[in-house]
PDB file of C-alpha atoms in Angstrom:
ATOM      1  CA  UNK A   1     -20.537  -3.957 -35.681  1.00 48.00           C
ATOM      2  CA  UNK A   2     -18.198  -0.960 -35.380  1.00 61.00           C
ATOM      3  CA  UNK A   3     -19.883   0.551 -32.820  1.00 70.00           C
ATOM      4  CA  UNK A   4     -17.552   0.657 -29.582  1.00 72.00           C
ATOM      5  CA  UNK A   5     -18.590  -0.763 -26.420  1.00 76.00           C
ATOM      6  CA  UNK A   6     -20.263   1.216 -23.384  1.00 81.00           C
ATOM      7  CA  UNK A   7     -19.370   0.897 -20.218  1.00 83.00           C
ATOM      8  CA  UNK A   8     -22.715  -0.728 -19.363  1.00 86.00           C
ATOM      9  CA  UNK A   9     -21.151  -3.481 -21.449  1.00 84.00           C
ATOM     10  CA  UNK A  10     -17.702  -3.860 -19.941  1.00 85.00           C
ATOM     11  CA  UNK A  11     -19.778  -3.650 -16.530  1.00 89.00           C
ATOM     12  CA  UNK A  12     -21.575  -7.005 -17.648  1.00 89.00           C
ATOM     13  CA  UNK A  13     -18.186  -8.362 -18.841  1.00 89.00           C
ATOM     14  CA  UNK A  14     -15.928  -7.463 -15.931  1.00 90.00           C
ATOM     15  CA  UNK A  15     -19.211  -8.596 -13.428  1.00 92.00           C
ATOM     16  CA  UNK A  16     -17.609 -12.315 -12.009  1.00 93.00           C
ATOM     17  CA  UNK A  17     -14.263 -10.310 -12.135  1.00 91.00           C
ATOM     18  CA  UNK A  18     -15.132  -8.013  -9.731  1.00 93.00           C
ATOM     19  CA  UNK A  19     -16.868 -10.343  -7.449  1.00 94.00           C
ATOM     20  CA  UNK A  20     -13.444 -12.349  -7.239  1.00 93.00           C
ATOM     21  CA  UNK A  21     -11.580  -9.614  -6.725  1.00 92.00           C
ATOM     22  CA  UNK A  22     -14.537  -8.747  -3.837  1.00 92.00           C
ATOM     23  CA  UNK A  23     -14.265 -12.181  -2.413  1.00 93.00           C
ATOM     24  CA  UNK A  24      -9.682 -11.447  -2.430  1.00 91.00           C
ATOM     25  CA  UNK A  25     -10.558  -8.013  -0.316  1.00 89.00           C
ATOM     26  CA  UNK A  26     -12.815  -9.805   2.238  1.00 90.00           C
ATOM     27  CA  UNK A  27     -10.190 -12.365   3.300  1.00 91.00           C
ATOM     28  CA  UNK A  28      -7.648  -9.936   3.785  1.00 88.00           C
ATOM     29  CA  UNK A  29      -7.975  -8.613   7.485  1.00 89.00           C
ATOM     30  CA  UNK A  30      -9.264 -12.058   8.366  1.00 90.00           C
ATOM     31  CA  UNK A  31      -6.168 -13.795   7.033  1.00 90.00           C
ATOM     32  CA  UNK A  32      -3.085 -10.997   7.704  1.00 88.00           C
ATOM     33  CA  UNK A  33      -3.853 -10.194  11.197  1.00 91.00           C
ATOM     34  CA  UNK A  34      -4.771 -13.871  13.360  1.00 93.00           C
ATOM     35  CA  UNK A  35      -1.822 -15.049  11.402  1.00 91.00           C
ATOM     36  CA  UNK A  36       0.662 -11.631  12.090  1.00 88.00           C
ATOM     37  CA  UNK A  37      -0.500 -12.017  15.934  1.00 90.00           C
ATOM     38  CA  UNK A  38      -0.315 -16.406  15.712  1.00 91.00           C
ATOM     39  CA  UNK A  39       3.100 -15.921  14.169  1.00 87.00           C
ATOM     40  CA  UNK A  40       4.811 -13.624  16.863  1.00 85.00           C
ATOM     41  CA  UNK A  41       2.314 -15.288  19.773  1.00 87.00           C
ATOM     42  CA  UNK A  42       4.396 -18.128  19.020  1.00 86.00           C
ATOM     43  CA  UNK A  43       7.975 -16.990  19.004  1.00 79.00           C
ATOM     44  CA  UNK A  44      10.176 -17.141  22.091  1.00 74.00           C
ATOM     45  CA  UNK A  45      10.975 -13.284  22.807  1.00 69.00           C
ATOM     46  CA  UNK A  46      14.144 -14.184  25.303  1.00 67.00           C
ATOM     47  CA  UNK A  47      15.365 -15.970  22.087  1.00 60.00           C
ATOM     48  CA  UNK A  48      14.709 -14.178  19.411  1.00 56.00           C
ATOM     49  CA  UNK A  49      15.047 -10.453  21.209  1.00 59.00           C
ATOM     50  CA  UNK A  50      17.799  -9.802  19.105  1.00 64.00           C
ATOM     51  CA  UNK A  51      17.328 -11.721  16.187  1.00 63.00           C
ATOM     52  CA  UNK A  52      13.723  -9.618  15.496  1.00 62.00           C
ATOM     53  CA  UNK A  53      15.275  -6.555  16.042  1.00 68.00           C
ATOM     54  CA  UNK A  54      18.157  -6.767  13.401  1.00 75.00           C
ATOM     55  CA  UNK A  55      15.277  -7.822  11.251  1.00 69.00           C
ATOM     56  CA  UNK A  56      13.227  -4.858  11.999  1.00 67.00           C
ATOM     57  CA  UNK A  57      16.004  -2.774  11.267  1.00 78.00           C
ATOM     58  CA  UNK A  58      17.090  -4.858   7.874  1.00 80.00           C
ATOM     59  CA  UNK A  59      13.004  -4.322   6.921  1.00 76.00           C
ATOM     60  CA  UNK A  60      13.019  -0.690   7.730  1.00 76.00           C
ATOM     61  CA  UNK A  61      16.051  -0.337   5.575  1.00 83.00           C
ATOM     62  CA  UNK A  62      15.876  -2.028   3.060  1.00 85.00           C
ATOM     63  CA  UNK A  63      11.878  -0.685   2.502  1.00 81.00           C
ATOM     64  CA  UNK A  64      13.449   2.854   2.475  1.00 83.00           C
ATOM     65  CA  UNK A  65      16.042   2.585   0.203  1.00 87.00           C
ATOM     66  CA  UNK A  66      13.758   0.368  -2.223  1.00 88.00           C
ATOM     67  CA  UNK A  67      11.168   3.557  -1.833  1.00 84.00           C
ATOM     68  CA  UNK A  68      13.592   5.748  -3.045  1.00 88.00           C
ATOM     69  CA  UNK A  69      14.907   4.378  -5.921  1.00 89.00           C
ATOM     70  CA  UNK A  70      11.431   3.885  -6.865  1.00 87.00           C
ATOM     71  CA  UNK A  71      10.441   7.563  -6.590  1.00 86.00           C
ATOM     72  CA  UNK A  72      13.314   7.963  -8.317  1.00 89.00           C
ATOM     73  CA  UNK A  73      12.756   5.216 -11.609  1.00 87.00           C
ATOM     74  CA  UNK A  74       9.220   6.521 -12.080  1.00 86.00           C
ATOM     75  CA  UNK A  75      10.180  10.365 -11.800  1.00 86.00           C
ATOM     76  CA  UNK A  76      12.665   9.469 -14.347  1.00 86.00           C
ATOM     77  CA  UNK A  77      10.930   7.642 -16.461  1.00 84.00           C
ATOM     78  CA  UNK A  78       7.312   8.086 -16.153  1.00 82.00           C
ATOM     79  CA  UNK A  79       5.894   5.264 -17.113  1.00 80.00           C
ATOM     80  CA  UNK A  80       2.449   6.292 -16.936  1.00 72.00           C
ATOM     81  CA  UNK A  81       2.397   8.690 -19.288  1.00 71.00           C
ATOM     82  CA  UNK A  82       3.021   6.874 -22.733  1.00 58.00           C
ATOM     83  CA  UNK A  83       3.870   9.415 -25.223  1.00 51.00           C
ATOM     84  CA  UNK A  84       1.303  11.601 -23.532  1.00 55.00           C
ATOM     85  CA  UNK A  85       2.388  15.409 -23.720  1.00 52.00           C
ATOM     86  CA  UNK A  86       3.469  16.926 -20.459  1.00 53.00           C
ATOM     87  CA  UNK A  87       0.736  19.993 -21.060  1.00 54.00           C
ATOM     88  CA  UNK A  88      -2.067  16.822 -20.771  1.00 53.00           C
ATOM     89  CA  UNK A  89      -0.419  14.885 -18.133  1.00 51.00           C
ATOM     90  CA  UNK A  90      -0.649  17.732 -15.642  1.00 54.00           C
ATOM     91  CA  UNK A  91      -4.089  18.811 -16.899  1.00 50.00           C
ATOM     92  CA  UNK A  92      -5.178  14.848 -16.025  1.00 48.00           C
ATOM     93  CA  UNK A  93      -3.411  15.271 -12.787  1.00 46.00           C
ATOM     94  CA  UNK A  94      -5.127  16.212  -9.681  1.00 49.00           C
ATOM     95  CA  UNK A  95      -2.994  17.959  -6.961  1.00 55.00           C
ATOM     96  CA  UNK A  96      -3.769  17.184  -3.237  1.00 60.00           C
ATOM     97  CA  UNK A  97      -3.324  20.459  -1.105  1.00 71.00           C
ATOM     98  CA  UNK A  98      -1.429  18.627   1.672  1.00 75.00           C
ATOM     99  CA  UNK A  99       2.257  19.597   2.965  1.00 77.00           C
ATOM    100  CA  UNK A 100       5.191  16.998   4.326  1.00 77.00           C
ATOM    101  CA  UNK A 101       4.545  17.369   7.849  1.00 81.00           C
ATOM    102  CA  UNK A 102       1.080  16.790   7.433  1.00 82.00           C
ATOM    103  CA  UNK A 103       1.622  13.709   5.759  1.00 83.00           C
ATOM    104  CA  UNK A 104       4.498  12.426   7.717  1.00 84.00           C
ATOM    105  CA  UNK A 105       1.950  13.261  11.372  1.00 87.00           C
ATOM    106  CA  UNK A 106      -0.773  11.455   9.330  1.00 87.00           C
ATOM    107  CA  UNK A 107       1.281   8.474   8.962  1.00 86.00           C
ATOM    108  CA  UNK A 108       1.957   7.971  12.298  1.00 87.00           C
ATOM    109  CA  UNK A 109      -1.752   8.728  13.746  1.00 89.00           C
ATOM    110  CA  UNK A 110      -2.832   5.738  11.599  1.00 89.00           C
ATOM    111  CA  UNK A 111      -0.155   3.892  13.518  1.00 88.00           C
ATOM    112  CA  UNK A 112      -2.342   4.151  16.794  1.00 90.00           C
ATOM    113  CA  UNK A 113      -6.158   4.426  15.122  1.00 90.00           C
ATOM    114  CA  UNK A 114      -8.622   5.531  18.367  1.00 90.00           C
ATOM    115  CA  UNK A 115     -10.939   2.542  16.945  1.00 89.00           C
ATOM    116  CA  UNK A 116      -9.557  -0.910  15.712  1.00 88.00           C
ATOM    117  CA  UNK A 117     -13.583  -1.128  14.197  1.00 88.00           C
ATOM    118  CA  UNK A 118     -12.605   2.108  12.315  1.00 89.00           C
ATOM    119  CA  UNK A 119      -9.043   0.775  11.222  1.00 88.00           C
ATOM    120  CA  UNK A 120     -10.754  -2.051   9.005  1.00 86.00           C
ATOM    121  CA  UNK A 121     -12.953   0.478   7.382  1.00 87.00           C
ATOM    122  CA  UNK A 122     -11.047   4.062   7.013  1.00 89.00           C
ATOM    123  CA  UNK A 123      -8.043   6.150   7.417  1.00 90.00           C
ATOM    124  CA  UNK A 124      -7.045   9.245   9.091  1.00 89.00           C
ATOM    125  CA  UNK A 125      -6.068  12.009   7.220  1.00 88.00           C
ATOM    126  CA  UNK A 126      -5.905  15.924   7.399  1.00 85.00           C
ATOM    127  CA  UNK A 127      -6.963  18.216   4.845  1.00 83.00           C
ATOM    128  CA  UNK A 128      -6.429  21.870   4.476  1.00 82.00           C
ATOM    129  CA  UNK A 129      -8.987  24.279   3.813  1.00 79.00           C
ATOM    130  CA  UNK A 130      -8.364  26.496   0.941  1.00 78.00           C
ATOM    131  CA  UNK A 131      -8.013  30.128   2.095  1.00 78.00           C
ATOM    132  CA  UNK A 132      -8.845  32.077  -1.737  1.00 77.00           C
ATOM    133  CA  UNK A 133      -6.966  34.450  -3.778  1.00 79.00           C
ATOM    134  CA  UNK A 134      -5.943  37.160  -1.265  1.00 77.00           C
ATOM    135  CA  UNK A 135      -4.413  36.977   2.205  1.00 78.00           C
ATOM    136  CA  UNK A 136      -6.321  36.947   5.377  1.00 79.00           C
ATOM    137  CA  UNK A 137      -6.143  36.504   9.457  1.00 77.00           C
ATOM    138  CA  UNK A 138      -7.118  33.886  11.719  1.00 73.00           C
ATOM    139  CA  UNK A 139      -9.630  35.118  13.810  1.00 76.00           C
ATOM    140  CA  UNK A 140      -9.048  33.071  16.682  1.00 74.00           C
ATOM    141  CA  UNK A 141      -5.003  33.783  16.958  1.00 77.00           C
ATOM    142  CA  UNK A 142      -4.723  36.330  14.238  1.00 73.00           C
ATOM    143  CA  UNK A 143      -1.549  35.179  12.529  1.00 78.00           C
ATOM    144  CA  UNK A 144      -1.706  35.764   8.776  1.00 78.00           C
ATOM    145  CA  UNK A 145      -3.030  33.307   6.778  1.00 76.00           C
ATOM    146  CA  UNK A 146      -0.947  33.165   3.387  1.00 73.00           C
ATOM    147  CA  UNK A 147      -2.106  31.541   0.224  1.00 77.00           C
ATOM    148  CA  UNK A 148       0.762  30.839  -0.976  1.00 75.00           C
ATOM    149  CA  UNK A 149       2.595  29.121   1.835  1.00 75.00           C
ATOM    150  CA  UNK A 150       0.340  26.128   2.753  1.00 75.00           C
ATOM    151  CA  UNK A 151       1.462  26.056   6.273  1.00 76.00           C
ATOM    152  CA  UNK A 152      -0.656  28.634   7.197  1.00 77.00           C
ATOM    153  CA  UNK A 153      -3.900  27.729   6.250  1.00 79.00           C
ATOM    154  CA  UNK A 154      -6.423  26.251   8.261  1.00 79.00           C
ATOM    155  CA  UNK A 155      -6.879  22.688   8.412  1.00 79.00           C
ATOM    156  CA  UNK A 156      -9.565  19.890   9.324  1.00 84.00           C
ATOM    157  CA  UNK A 157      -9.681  16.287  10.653  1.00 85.00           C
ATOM    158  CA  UNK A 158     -11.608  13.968   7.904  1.00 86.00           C
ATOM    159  CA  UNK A 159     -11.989  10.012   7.372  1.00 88.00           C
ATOM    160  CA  UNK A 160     -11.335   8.532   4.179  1.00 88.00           C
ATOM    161  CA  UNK A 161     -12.315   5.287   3.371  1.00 88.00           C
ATOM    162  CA  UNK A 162     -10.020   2.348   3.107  1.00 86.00           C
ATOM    163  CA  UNK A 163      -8.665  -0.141   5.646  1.00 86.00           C
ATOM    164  CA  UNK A 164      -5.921   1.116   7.636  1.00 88.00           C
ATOM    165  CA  UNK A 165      -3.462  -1.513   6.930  1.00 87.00           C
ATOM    166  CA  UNK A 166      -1.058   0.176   9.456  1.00 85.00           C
ATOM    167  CA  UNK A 167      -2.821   0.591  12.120  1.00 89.00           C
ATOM    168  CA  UNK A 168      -3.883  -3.168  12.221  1.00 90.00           C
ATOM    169  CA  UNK A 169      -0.682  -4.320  11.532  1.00 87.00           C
ATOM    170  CA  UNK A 170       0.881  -2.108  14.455  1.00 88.00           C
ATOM    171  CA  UNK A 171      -1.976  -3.701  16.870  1.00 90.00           C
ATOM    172  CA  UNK A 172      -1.574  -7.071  15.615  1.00 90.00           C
ATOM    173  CA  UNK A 173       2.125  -6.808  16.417  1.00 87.00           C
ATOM    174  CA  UNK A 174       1.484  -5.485  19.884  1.00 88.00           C
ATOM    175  CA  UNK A 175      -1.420  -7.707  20.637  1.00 90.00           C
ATOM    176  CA  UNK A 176       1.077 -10.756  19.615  1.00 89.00           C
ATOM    177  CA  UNK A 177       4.089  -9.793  21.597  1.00 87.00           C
ATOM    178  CA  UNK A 178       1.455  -9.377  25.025  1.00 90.00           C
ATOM    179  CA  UNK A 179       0.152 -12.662  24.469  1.00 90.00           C
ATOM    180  CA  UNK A 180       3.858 -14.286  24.075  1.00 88.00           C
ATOM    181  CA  UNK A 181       4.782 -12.296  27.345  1.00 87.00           C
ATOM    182  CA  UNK A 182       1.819 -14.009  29.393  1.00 89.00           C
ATOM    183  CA  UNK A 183       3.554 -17.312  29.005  1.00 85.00           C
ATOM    184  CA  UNK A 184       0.491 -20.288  29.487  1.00 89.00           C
ATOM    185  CA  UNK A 185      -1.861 -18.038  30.251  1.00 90.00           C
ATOM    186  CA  UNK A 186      -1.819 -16.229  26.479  1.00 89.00           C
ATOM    187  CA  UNK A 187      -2.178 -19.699  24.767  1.00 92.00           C
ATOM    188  CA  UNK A 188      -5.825 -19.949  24.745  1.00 93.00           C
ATOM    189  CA  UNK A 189      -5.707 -16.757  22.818  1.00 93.00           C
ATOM    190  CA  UNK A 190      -2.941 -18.210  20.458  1.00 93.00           C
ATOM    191  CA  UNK A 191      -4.455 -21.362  20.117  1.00 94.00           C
ATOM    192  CA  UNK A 192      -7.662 -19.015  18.547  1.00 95.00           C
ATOM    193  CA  UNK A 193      -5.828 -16.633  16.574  1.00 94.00           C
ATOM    194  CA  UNK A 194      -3.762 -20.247  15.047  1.00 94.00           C
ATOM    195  CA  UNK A 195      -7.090 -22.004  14.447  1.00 95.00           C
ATOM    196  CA  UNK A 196      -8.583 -18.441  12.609  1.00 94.00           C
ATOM    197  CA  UNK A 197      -5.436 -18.459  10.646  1.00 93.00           C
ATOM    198  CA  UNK A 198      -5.776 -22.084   9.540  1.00 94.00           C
ATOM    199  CA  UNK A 199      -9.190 -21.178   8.451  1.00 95.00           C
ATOM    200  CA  UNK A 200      -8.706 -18.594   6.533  1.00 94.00           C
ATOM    201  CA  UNK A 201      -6.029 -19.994   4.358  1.00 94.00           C
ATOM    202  CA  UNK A 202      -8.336 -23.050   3.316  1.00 95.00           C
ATOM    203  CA  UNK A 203     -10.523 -19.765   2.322  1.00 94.00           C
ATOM    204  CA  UNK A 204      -8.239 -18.176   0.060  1.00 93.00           C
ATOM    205  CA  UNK A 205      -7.158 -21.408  -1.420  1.00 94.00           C
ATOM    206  CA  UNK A 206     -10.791 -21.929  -2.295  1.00 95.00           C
ATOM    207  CA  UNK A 207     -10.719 -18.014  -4.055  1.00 94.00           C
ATOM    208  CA  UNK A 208      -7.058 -18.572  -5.659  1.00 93.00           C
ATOM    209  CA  UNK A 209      -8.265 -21.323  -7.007  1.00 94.00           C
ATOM    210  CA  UNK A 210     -10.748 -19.521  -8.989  1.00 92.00           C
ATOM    211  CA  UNK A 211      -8.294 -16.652 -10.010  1.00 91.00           C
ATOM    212  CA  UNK A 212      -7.739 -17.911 -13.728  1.00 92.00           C
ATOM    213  CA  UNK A 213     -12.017 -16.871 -14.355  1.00 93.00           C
ATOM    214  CA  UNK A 214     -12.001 -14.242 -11.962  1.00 91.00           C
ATOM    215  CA  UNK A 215      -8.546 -12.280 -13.570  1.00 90.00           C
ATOM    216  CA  UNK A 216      -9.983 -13.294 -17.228  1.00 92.00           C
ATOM    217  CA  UNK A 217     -12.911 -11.211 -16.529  1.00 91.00           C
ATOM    218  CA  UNK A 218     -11.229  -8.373 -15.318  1.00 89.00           C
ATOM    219  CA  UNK A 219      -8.460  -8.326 -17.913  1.00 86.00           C
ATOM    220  CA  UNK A 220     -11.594  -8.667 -20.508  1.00 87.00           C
ATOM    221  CA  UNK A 221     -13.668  -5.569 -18.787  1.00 86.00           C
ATOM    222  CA  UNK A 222     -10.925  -3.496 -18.590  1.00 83.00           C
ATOM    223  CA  UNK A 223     -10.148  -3.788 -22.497  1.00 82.00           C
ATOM    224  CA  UNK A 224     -13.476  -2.939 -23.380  1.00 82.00           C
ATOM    225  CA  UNK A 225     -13.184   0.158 -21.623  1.00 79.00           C
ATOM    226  CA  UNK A 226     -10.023   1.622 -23.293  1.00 78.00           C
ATOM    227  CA  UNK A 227     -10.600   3.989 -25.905  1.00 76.00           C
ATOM    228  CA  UNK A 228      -6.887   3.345 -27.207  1.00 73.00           C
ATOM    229  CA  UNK A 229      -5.912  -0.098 -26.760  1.00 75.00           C
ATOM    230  CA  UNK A 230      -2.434   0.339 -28.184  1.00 78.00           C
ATOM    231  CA  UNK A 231      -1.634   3.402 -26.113  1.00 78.00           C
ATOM    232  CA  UNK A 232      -2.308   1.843 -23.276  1.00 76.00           C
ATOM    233  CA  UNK A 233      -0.456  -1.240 -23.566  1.00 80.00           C
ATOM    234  CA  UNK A 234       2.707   0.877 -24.268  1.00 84.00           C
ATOM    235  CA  UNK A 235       2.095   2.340 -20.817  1.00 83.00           C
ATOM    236  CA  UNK A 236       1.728  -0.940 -19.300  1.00 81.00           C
ATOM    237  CA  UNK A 237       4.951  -1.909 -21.323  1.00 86.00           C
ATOM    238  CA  UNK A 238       6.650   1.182 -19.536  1.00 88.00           C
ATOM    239  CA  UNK A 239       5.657   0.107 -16.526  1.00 87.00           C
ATOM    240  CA  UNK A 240       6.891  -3.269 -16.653  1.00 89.00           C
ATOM    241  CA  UNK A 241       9.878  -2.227 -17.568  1.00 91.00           C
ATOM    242  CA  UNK A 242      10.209   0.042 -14.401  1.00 91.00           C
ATOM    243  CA  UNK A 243       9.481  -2.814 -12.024  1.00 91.00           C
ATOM    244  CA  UNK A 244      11.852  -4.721 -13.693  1.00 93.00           C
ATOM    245  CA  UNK A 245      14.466  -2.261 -14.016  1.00 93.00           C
ATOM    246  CA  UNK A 246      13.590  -1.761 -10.253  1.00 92.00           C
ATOM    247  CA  UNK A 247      13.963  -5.485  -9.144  1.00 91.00           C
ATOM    248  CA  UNK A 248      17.102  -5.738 -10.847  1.00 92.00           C
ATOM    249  CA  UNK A 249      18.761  -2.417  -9.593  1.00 92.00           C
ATOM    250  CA  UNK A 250      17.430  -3.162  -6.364  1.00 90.00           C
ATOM    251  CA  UNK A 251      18.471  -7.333  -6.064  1.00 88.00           C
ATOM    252  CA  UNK A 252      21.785  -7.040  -7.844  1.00 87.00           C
ATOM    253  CA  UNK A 253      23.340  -4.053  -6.245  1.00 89.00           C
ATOM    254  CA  UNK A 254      21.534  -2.699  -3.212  1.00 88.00           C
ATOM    255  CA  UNK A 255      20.810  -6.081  -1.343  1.00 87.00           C
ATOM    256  CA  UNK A 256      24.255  -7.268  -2.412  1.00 88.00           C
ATOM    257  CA  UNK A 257      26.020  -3.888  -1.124  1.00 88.00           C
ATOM    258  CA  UNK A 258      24.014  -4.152   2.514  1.00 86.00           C
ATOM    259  CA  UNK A 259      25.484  -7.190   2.337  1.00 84.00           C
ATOM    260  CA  UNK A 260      28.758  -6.841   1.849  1.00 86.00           C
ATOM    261  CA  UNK A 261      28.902  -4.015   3.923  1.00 85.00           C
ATOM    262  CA  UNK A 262      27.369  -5.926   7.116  1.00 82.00           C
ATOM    263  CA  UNK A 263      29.362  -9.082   7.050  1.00 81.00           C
ATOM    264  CA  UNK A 264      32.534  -7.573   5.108  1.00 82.00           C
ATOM    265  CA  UNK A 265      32.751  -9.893   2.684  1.00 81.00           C
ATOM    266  CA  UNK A 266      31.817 -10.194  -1.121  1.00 80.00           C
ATOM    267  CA  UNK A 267      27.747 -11.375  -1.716  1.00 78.00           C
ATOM    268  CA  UNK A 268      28.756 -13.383  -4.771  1.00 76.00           C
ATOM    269  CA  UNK A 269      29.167 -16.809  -2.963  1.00 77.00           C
ATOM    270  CA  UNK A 270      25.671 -15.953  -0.818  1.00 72.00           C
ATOM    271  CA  UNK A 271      23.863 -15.339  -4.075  1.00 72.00           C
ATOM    272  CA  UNK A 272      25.393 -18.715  -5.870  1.00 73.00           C
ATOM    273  CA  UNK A 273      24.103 -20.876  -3.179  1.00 68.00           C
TER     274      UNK A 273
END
């Protein structure tokens, strides 16, 4: 029959699919953060004082600069558009009315989230309120409220839901260096957070090993769904092209140049061996 699918149908096709990919999301907190606060329970801190530090730093670094020169790949060449015209890409795109410092503040309040409950189940973010067409005053300090300068609106506090990654991460990595400071009396506490670890990767062994059916599924679903099949492969073509262009821009010349530049010497005998 030539009659296309509904999305009833891909539902019943992309079904198991989605319950693997529901079983991968509910190991995730119970996997990352006993074995982020096992891993750094365990280390010697008088040791490796230094040695985590220059690695923090390397991390932070290298993150940025591999952040950047993905902004700048997919501004450039935009893989998710795929031949679409620019008129219809920015009538498909939904703008966000949000400024820097907002997003920069929001970043770091989901560093320190008021409830580690919460963390696991949504993020913080602020959202401004939309003040109309025409200018108009605060009533409670009366400065000018401006549509067209974002800072001055009025803003709110709202949850959105989603696990806040950072904020567990940040309390995992506190939690672990206070329980390698305590000395003998922390390793009760490590010896739990080892044995949930330990657990939890025979778990996700068990759902890896049914990735081949669960990913089939998905892939299968997610065909049905697409109206233009071959349009949207050329997107994902674009895209793999980006992460590759990406990977190879970023191992071959900016991990080689950090290199070179910390230990003063050429990278190409570290990258032979």
């Amino acid at each position: 029959s030539d009659e296309p699918w509904s999305k009833r149908d891909a539902m019943y096709v992309s079904y198991i699919g989605k319950l693997f990919l529901n079983m991968l999301k509910c190991v995730i907190i119970p996997l990352i953060i006993p074995s982020l606060i096992a891993s750094i329970g365990s280390m010697d801190l008088s040791l490796s004082g230094k040695v985590g530090l220059r690695a923090v730093v390397y991390y932070m670094a290298t993150t940025v600069l591999a952040v950047i020169l993905g902004i700048i790949l997919v501004t450039s060449i935009r893989p998710g558009a795929g031949g679409i015209a620019e008129e219809d890409l920015q009538e498909q795109t939904t703008k966000r009315n949000i400024t820097t410092a907002d997003t920069l503040m929001d970043l770091l309040r989901n560093c320190f989230p008021p409830n580690i409950i919460q963390a696991g189940l949504q993020q913080y973010k602020t959202e401004l309120v939309y003040p109309g067409e025409d200018k108009s005053m605060d009533m409670d300090t009366g400065a000018t409220i401006d549509p067209a300068d974002k800072s001055t609106w009025m803003f709110k506090s709202a949850w959105s839901n989603g696990t806040n990654i950072l904020g567990l991460v940040i309390f995992s990595i506190v939690t672990g260096v206070a329980i390698a400071m305590c000395g003998e009396d922390g390793k009760p506490l490590l010896h739990f957070f080892e044995s949930v670890s330990i657990v939890m990767m025979k778990v996700t062994t068990w759902i890896i090993h049914l990735a081949p059916i669960g990913v089939c599924f998905l892939v299968a679903g997610q065909l049905l769904e697409m109206k233009d099949i071959a349009g949207e492969f050329l997107k994902l073509g674009w895209y793999f092209f980006t992460v590759l262009l990406g990977l190879f821009i970023h191992g071959l010349i900016v991990l080689p140049t950090i290199y070179g530049l910390a230990t003063r010497s050429l990278p190409f005998r570290f990258i032979a061996n």
